[in-house]
């Protein structure tokens, strides 16, 4: 393997607070040198990053890769390639597969597929409960030994309080986060979008905001009493953000993530053909159907503020691919979920362009923020995740901040084309992704010096 | 009612009343009036839709809406094919889209769809190059009923500006209420919604601030007390209790509902002398309104039914001739 030099780019590394023109030398997949001017030699291979921003490979704490069991929606291979295109080098795979990742056996099988097919680091998450039924805990210790980085019954909330207490005790014992999909099942039963004027208008039962905040409150109370690490997945209401803020003030181990769509869209979008266009008639766009649902403007604002104040630790996509035919049904029958890996960064750039969030903050929430939230760097072999640091893996993403591009259906690598952003024009694009020093995504053939 | 010769229509489908321009619903009303006169006088009706194939695709049982569309189509000379839910392929698990695609391939010109899910007509319209008419989708919309109701009222009042209309009953699950609220407020009427709290969406009130400005309703208020709600009304619209859609536990039984919200003889004394009473049908007699009230001189129920044919003739013709 030749020595690789990334030249003339600006490096932003949130962990070390670096923001500077610096060249990077990569040998054997590791970063071996970083300094303002690395002299080129004949043996060097060079990436000219002039005008580009160099950041750590993105980290996603919440991705549904669907394999095994639902390979008509996505596979480890297609999902990890989609992630690479989105700038990700590390993603955490939710266990709501078939079978669910609830035993060492199913985990070993998953690890085997990952080893064979994954284009990037895919870190497995184990189910909290057997078959995700919410009534019997999974073997945490042995699953952790085999690589799970968190526990989650995502898709459903763990309603049973005594089970949640037991889960949090395990969390404390094994220092492993519990990623909770906070929506009380009894309250959201048969609901398909945010309970509010749009659900009233469309005549479809809503999912009330209290379904989320009630459970965030309950789970924080459990964390306070029993310890453990509670991670609020895809936070979406202003009340929940307030609750997490309070929990952090009390120094509880509570972390939170937010999705790009909850930072950008509201329930009103469900009645609009093109985002930003004036409402003509409700169009029941099933690609806007997601759980938790798209909320109100105040909630979007609270989530953005939460990111800025570090109440929310990470942006996570909740990438939830579905096949075209599954989404081509009436709104109430469509499965919830948005395919999000390839648009996340560019949606974030929209917030930057609207001056709602600083670029450096966006990068932090996509890289070191999530790594730190789950203490991924404390796991052996993962010390460099979310960082650009000498001695660590060269997992690196190159960004063109001003590049305009159209998010067209044909270009989506994920098998799930279920995005409300199809045909949107974005400004800001991931142009190259390197994993362990190897180019795994290249937007265009970059000039070689 | 003014009848202008040149009718305006620019929509391929009729999915809801939200998107209709005032010139469009005025065209419907004036054309309906023409057909109403011809029907009432047993005059010859020009077969403007001869060789047109209309598919009535009904996923929910319906007698009056289906028959109304069928008659409207036949009076204009169209071929009307009825596909009822019990014989449609849906029973065999065929998806709505596939059924629409099949009908699309069958030399169809207009597809009339009644479906139990909100938004079904929108989905259908996105999967065919034929015109789709929404004959009721879930709790969402029932544009032809709303157009019929407004037409019926316009024959009585000339203008609906500041006319006080009280809707009583299950607003929450009623597609008739939703479409009527949108159209009647466009026409300038003042609406009062009355019924049990659990059956009236809070966001329908003008006071409700959760709607963004451009979608806010004007001239709607909520009054849970029936006597107060109907006291000064020019029109009372009783809505059908949608028991098949009411799943929440705290919804009153029909008996409890009737006790508080049934329009009975007793109310006839306290309301405006010329107050009109409407009901989209089918009536649960002794629940929403009493038998006497249904048969009283105030009742517009039969008129709504006969006007419905003329309005649907107008809609079919406008859609077909302008596409
Ligand atoms: Zn979830």
PDB file of N, CA and C and ligand atoms in Angstrom, chain A residues 62 64 94 96 152-157 179-183 233-234 257 291-292 318, ligand 1:
ATOM      1  N   UNK A  62     -27.926   5.288  14.813  1.00  0.00           N
ATOM      2  CA  UNK A  62     -29.282   4.750  14.627  1.00  0.00           C
ATOM      3  C   UNK A  62     -29.593   4.472  13.162  1.00  0.00           C
ATOM      4  N   UNK A  64     -31.253   1.384  10.442  1.00  0.00           N
ATOM      5  CA  UNK A  64     -31.918   0.090  10.223  1.00  0.00           C
ATOM      6  C   UNK A  64     -31.403  -0.496   8.919  1.00  0.00           C
ATOM      7  N   UNK A  94     -29.576  -1.224  14.153  1.00  0.00           N
ATOM      8  CA  UNK A  94     -30.664  -1.577  15.061  1.00  0.00           C
ATOM      9  C   UNK A  94     -31.029  -3.061  14.922  1.00  0.00           C
ATOM     10  N   UNK A  96     -33.864  -4.738  15.116  1.00  0.00           N
ATOM     11  CA  UNK A  96     -35.213  -5.210  14.765  1.00  0.00           C
ATOM     12  C   UNK A  96     -35.238  -5.881  13.402  1.00  0.00           C
ATOM     13  N   UNK A 152     -31.342  -1.915  22.450  1.00  0.00           N
ATOM     14  CA  UNK A 152     -32.514  -1.158  22.022  1.00  0.00           C
ATOM     15  C   UNK A 152     -33.615  -2.084  21.520  1.00  0.00           C
ATOM     16  N   UNK A 153     -34.858  -1.732  21.859  1.00  0.00           N
ATOM     17  CA  UNK A 153     -36.012  -2.408  21.249  1.00  0.00           C
ATOM     18  C   UNK A 153     -36.642  -1.480  20.221  1.00  0.00           C
ATOM     19  N   UNK A 154     -35.806  -0.637  19.615  1.00  0.00           N
ATOM     20  CA  UNK A 154     -36.304   0.432  18.744  1.00  0.00           C
ATOM     21  C   UNK A 154     -37.333  -0.059  17.730  1.00  0.00           C
ATOM     22  N   UNK A 155     -38.246   0.845  17.461  1.00  0.00           N
ATOM     23  CA  UNK A 155     -39.431   0.507  16.670  1.00  0.00           C
ATOM     24  C   UNK A 155     -40.590   0.521  17.636  1.00  0.00           C
ATOM     25  N   UNK A 156     -40.326  -0.053  18.798  1.00  0.00           N
ATOM     26  CA  UNK A 156     -41.311  -0.025  19.883  1.00  0.00           C
ATOM     27  C   UNK A 156     -40.671   0.564  21.132  1.00  0.00           C
ATOM     28  N   UNK A 157     -41.512   1.141  21.954  1.00  0.00           N
ATOM     29  CA  UNK A 157     -41.049   1.590  23.259  1.00  0.00           C
ATOM     30  C   UNK A 157     -41.187   0.430  24.232  1.00  0.00           C
ATOM     31  N   UNK A 179     -30.786   2.504  24.225  1.00  0.00           N
ATOM     32  CA  UNK A 179     -31.362   3.480  23.292  1.00  0.00           C
ATOM     33  C   UNK A 179     -32.865   3.236  23.226  1.00  0.00           C
ATOM     34  N   UNK A 180     -33.597   4.213  23.740  1.00  0.00           N
ATOM     35  CA  UNK A 180     -35.040   3.998  23.913  1.00  0.00           C
ATOM     36  C   UNK A 180     -35.852   4.805  22.889  1.00  0.00           C
ATOM     37  N   UNK A 181     -36.741   4.110  22.213  1.00  0.00           N
ATOM     38  CA  UNK A 181     -37.717   4.767  21.319  1.00  0.00           C
ATOM     39  C   UNK A 181     -38.890   5.182  22.196  1.00  0.00           C
ATOM     40  N   UNK A 182     -38.880   6.446  22.620  1.00  0.00           N
ATOM     41  CA  UNK A 182     -39.884   6.878  23.590  1.00  0.00           C
ATOM     42  C   UNK A 182     -41.204   7.244  22.929  1.00  0.00           C
ATOM     43  N   UNK A 183     -42.124   6.327  22.902  1.00  0.00           N
ATOM     44  CA  UNK A 183     -43.503   6.606  22.499  1.00  0.00           C
ATOM     45  C   UNK A 183     -44.357   5.525  23.174  1.00  0.00           C
ATOM     46  N   UNK A 233     -33.569   8.020  21.847  1.00  0.00           N
ATOM     47  CA  UNK A 233     -33.462   7.954  20.388  1.00  0.00           C
ATOM     48  C   UNK A 233     -34.391   8.996  19.775  1.00  0.00           C
ATOM     49  N   UNK A 234     -34.020   9.464  18.607  1.00  0.00           N
ATOM     50  CA  UNK A 234     -34.832  10.408  17.816  1.00  0.00           C
ATOM     51  C   UNK A 234     -35.791  11.277  18.642  1.00  0.00           C
ATOM     52  N   UNK A 257     -30.286  11.845  20.817  1.00  0.00           N
ATOM     53  CA  UNK A 257     -29.995  12.070  19.401  1.00  0.00           C
ATOM     54  C   UNK A 257     -31.237  12.663  18.736  1.00  0.00           C
ATOM     55  N   UNK A 291     -41.942   7.452  12.591  1.00  0.00           N
ATOM     56  CA  UNK A 291     -42.154   7.452  14.043  1.00  0.00           C
ATOM     57  C   UNK A 291     -40.854   7.756  14.767  1.00  0.00           C
ATOM     58  N   UNK A 292     -40.821   8.645  15.739  1.00  0.00           N
ATOM     59  CA  UNK A 292     -41.913   9.554  16.082  1.00  0.00           C
ATOM     60  C   UNK A 292     -42.233  10.456  14.895  1.00  0.00           C
ATOM     61  N   UNK A 318     -31.751   7.542  11.866  1.00  0.00           N
ATOM     62  CA  UNK A 318     -32.879   6.606  11.926  1.00  0.00           C
ATOM     63  C   UNK A 318     -33.215   6.117  10.511  1.00  0.00           C
TER      64      UNK A 318
HETATM   65 ZN1  LIG C   1     -37.372   4.392  16.734  1.00  0.00          ZN
END
